[in-house]
Amino acid sequence: MAGTSHGHTPAAWTGVIIAFIGFSVSGAFMVIANPIGVWAGLVVVALGGVVGMAMKAAGMGAPKAAHDDLAVVIAANKAAKA
């Protein structure tokens, strides 16, 4: 298993579950030849993405990695070469 927490957040799980429900609905309506149901399922898939992004924006997603300031990195590289 990966050493990161990629996708192990409430935002990721919720978005994927909603999208999976949308794919299931769309697939079921495709089999019974109902185009309106197919499109409704695809709308639910898109809604899953929107909900996932909204939850991430609300702080329920993975935190962003902290990066060193570029000036600090450049100075450290120059000091190491000297």
Backbone as a printed PyTorch tensor [residue, N CA C, xyz], in Angstrom:
tensor([[[  0.8420,  -1.1810,   0.0000],
         [  0.0000,   0.0000,   0.0000],
         [  0.8840,   1.2400,   0.0000]],

        [[  0.4040,   2.2740,  -0.5890],
         [  1.1780,   3.5060,  -0.7100],
         [  1.4070,   4.1350,   0.6550]],

        [[  2.5040,   4.8460,   0.7710],
         [  2.8390,   5.5070,   2.0160],
         [  2.1410,   6.8380,   2.1890]],

        [[  1.2930,   7.2260,   1.2610],
         [  0.5770,   8.4890,   1.3690],
         [ -0.8820,   8.2220,   1.6830]],

        [[ -1.5980,   9.2730,   1.9760],
         [ -3.0300,   9.1250,   2.2630],
         [ -3.8580,   9.5370,   1.0450]],

        [[ -3.3670,   9.2030,  -0.1280],
         [ -4.0350,   9.5720,  -1.3720],
         [ -5.4540,   8.9950,  -1.4060]],

        [[ -6.4400,   9.8470,  -1.3810],
         [ -7.8230,   9.4210,  -1.5010],
         [ -8.4620,   8.9380,  -0.2240]],

        [[ -7.7490,   8.9680,   0.8830],
         [ -8.3010,   8.4830,   2.1370],
         [ -8.8710,   9.6490,   2.9410]],

        [[ -9.8050,  10.3680,   2.3400],
         [-10.4100,  11.5190,   2.9950],
         [-11.9250,  11.4460,   2.8250]],

        [[-12.6710,  12.0860,   3.7080],
         [-14.1250,  12.1080,   3.5440],
         [-14.5600,  12.7160,   2.2080]],

        [[-13.8400,  13.7310,   1.7330],
         [-14.1950,  14.3630,   0.4580],
         [-14.0490,  13.3750,  -0.6900]],

        [[-12.9460,  12.6220,  -0.7030],
         [-12.7150,  11.6630,  -1.7820],
         [-13.7410,  10.5340,  -1.7480]],

        [[-13.9600,   9.9800,  -0.5760],
         [-14.9120,   8.8660,  -0.4680],
         [-16.3250,   9.2970,  -0.8520]],

        [[-16.7500,  10.4580,  -0.3920],
         [-18.1010,  10.9260,  -0.7010],
         [-18.2670,  11.1790,  -2.1930]],

        [[-17.2930,  11.8440,  -2.7970],
         [-17.3740,  12.1060,  -4.2370],
         [-17.4160,  10.8290,  -5.0570]],

        [[-16.5990,   9.8450,  -4.6810],
         [-16.5630,   8.5830,  -5.4250],
         [-17.8580,   7.7940,  -5.2330]],

        [[-18.3870,   7.7810,  -4.0300],
         [-19.6330,   7.0410,  -3.7820],
         [-20.7890,   7.6530,  -4.5730]],

        [[-20.8820,   8.9840,  -4.5750],
         [-21.9510,   9.6380,  -5.3410],
         [-21.7840,   9.3590,  -6.8300]],

        [[-20.5480,   9.4410,  -7.3310],
         [-20.3030,   9.1600,  -8.7480],
         [-20.6380,   7.7100,  -9.0850]],

        [[-20.3080,   6.7750,  -8.1920],
         [-20.6270,   5.3640,  -8.4260],
         [-22.1380,   5.1540,  -8.4990]],

        [[-22.8740,   5.8140,  -7.6280],
         [-24.3370,   5.7120,  -7.6800],
         [-24.8420,   6.2620,  -9.0100]],

        [[-24.2730,   7.3700,  -9.4620],
         [-24.6720,   7.9340, -10.7480],
         [-24.3790,   7.0020, -11.9130]],

        [[-23.1890,   6.3540, -11.9020],
         [-22.8720,   5.3900, -12.9550],
         [-23.8420,   4.2140, -12.9250]],

        [[-24.1930,   3.7590, -11.7360],
         [-25.1260,   2.6330, -11.6100],
         [-26.5080,   3.0040, -12.1390]],

        [[-26.9710,   4.1780, -11.7810],
         [-28.2800,   4.6420, -12.2600],
         [-28.2580,   4.7860, -13.7760]],

        [[-27.2110,   5.4120, -14.2860],
         [-27.1020,   5.6090, -15.7340],
         [-27.0370,   4.2740, -16.4670]],

        [[-26.2800,   3.3300, -15.9350],
         [-26.1850,   2.0120, -16.5650],
         [-27.4960,   1.2620, -16.5530]],

        [[-28.2170,   1.3440, -15.4440],
         [-29.5120,   0.6600, -15.3680],
         [-30.4990,   1.2350, -16.3720]],

        [[-30.5410,   2.5490, -16.4780],
         [-31.4610,   3.1650, -17.4340],
         [-31.0110,   2.9500, -18.8690]],

        [[-29.7200,   2.7560, -19.0880],
         [-29.2420,   2.4600, -20.4330],
         [-29.7420,   1.0860, -20.8770]],

        [[-29.7380,   0.1450, -19.9480],
         [-30.2030,  -1.2090, -20.2700],
         [-31.6870,  -1.2180, -20.6000]],

        [[-32.4720,  -0.4060, -19.9000],
         [-33.9060,  -0.3840, -20.1800],
         [-34.2850,   0.6710, -21.2260]],

        [[-33.2720,   1.2310, -21.8810],
         [-33.4520,   2.1590, -23.0140],
         [-34.2840,   3.3830, -22.6440]],

        [[-33.8840,   4.0400, -21.5620],
         [-34.5530,   5.2630, -21.1360],
         [-33.5210,   6.3870, -21.1260]],

        [[-33.4740,   7.1910, -22.2000],
         [-32.4380,   8.2150, -22.3070],
         [-32.4920,   9.2720, -21.2020]],

        [[-33.6620,   9.6110, -20.7290],
         [-33.7690,  10.6220, -19.6730],
         [-33.1070,  10.1050, -18.3990]],

        [[-33.3040,   8.8430, -18.0790],
         [-32.6660,   8.2520, -16.9080],
         [-31.1540,   8.1850, -17.0510]],

        [[-30.6870,   7.9140, -18.2820],
         [-29.2390,   7.8840, -18.5290],
         [-28.6360,   9.2500, -18.2420]],

        [[-29.2710,  10.2960, -18.7580],
         [-28.7580,  11.6470, -18.5360],
         [-28.8700,  12.0550, -17.0720]],

        [[-29.9260,  11.6190, -16.4080],
         [-30.0650,  11.9160, -14.9740],
         [-28.9210,  11.2630, -14.1920]],

        [[-28.5660,  10.0410, -14.5470],
         [-27.4470,   9.3710, -13.8950],
         [-26.1320,  10.1000, -14.1410]],

        [[-25.9410,  10.6150, -15.3460],
         [-24.7200,  11.3560, -15.6480],
         [-24.6590,  12.6830, -14.8950]],

        [[-25.8220,  13.2660, -14.6590],
         [-25.8680,  14.4840, -13.8350],
         [-25.4350,  14.1510, -12.4060]],

        [[-25.8590,  12.9980, -11.8960],
         [-25.4520,  12.5700, -10.5530],
         [-23.9390,  12.3360, -10.5130]],

        [[-23.3670,  11.7880, -11.5850],
         [-21.9090,  11.5990, -11.6480],
         [-21.2070,  12.9550, -11.5290]],

        [[-21.6590,  13.9380, -12.2810],
         [-21.0650,  15.2800, -12.2190],
         [-21.2660,  15.8880, -10.8310]],

        [[-22.4120,  15.6330, -10.2300],
         [-22.6830,  16.1280,  -8.8910],
         [-21.6950,  15.5490,  -7.8880]],

        [[-21.2910,  14.3030,  -8.0830],
         [-20.2920,  13.6920,  -7.2100],
         [-18.9810,  14.4510,  -7.2480]],

        [[-18.5670,  14.8730,  -8.4260],
         [-17.3490,  15.6620,  -8.5460],
         [-17.4640,  17.0180,  -7.8710]],

        [[-18.6050,  17.6490,  -8.0370],
         [-18.8260,  18.9590,  -7.4250],
         [-18.8340,  18.8380,  -5.9000]],

        [[-19.5150,  17.8180,  -5.3840],
         [-19.5700,  17.6240,  -3.9360],
         [-18.1750,  17.3370,  -3.3800]],

        [[-17.4130,  16.4970,  -4.0740],
         [-16.0550,  16.1980,  -3.6280],
         [-15.1780,  17.4370,  -3.5780]],

        [[-15.2600,  18.2720,  -4.6110],
         [-14.4580,  19.5000,  -4.6270],
         [-14.9200,  20.4860,  -3.5600]],

        [[-16.2360,  20.5610,  -3.3360],
         [-16.7500,  21.4660,  -2.3110],
         [-16.3090,  21.0150,  -0.9260]],

        [[-16.3310,  19.7030,  -0.6890],
         [-15.8860,  19.1920,   0.6080],
         [-14.3900,  19.4160,   0.8010]],

        [[-13.6150,  19.2890,  -0.2800],
         [-12.1810,  19.5580,  -0.1870],
         [-11.9480,  21.0290,   0.1460]],

        [[-12.7040,  21.9140,  -0.4830],
         [-12.5790,  23.3390,  -0.2080],
         [-12.9890,  23.6650,   1.2290]],

        [[-13.8860,  22.8520,   1.7910],
         [-14.3370,  23.0610,   3.1690],
         [-13.3680,  22.4730,   4.1860]],

        [[-12.2850,  21.8660,   3.7000],
         [-11.2640,  21.3610,   4.6110],
         [-11.3420,  19.8790,   4.9070]],

        [[-12.1790,  19.1480,   4.1780],
         [-12.3090,  17.7130,   4.4270],
         [-11.5000,  16.8660,   3.4530]],

        [[-10.6530,  17.5000,   2.6840],
         [ -9.7830,  16.7840,   1.7520],
         [ -8.3900,  16.6500,   2.3220]],

        [[ -7.4820,  16.1220,   1.5240],
         [ -6.0950,  15.9630,   1.9630],
         [ -5.4280,  17.3310,   2.0500]],

        [[ -4.6380,  17.5680,   3.0960],
         [ -3.9550,  18.8600,   3.1910],
         [ -2.8810,  18.9760,   2.1170]],

        [[ -2.6470,  20.1940,   1.6870],
         [ -1.6050,  20.4250,   0.6840],
         [ -0.2420,  20.2970,   1.3420]],

        [[  0.6960,  19.7440,   0.6070],
         [  2.0480,  19.5740,   1.1370],
         [  2.7210,  20.9430,   1.2650]],

        [[  3.4630,  21.0970,   2.3250],
         [  4.1880,  22.3490,   2.5370],
         [  5.4670,  22.3300,   1.7110]],

        [[  5.7040,  23.3970,   0.9860],
         [  6.8980,  23.5110,   0.1570],
         [  7.7960,  24.6030,   0.7240]],

        [[  9.1030,  24.3840,   0.6140],
         [ 10.0370,  25.4050,   1.0400],
         [  9.9690,  26.5840,   0.0790]],

        [[ 10.2650,  27.7590,   0.6080],
         [ 10.3090,  28.9520,  -0.2100],
         [ 11.4400,  28.8010,  -1.2320]],

        [[ 11.1920,  29.1900,  -2.4580],
         [ 12.1690,  29.0360,  -3.5260],
         [ 13.4720,  29.7760,  -3.2010]],

        [[ 13.3750,  30.9520,  -2.6180],
         [ 14.5820,  31.7090,  -2.2880],
         [ 15.4350,  30.9630,  -1.2670]],

        [[ 14.7940,  30.2860,  -0.3180],
         [ 15.5230,  29.5240,   0.6920],
         [ 16.2360,  28.3510,   0.0480]],

        [[ 15.5830,  27.6750,  -0.8630],
         [ 16.1840,  26.5340,  -1.5520],
         [ 17.3780,  26.9720,  -2.3960]],

        [[ 17.2360,  28.0620,  -3.1170],
         [ 18.3330,  28.5730,  -3.9490],
         [ 19.5160,  28.9610,  -3.0740]],

        [[ 19.2590,  29.6420,  -1.9690],
         [ 20.3480,  30.0240,  -1.0670],
         [ 21.0500,  28.8090,  -0.4770]],

        [[ 20.2950,  27.7880,  -0.1390],
         [ 20.8870,  26.5700,   0.4160],
         [ 21.7360,  25.8600,  -0.6290]],

        [[ 21.2920,  25.8450,  -1.8770],
         [ 22.0800,  25.2240,  -2.9540],
         [ 23.3710,  25.9940,  -3.2030]],

        [[ 23.3040,  27.3120,  -3.1710],
         [ 24.5110,  28.1230,  -3.3680],
         [ 25.4860,  27.9110,  -2.2230]],

        [[ 24.9720,  27.8090,  -1.0090],
         [ 25.8330,  27.5990,   0.1610],
         [ 26.4750,  26.2080,   0.1080]],

        [[ 25.7530,  25.2320,  -0.4030],
         [ 26.3020,  23.8730,  -0.4840],
         [ 27.4080,  23.7700,  -1.5550]],

        [[ 27.3130,  24.5700,  -2.6090],
         [ 28.3180,  24.5430,  -3.6700],
         [ 29.5860,  25.2950,  -3.2790]],

        [[ 29.4580,  26.2570,  -2.3710],
         [ 30.6100,  27.0810,  -1.9820],
         [ 31.5500,  26.3910,  -1.0260]]])
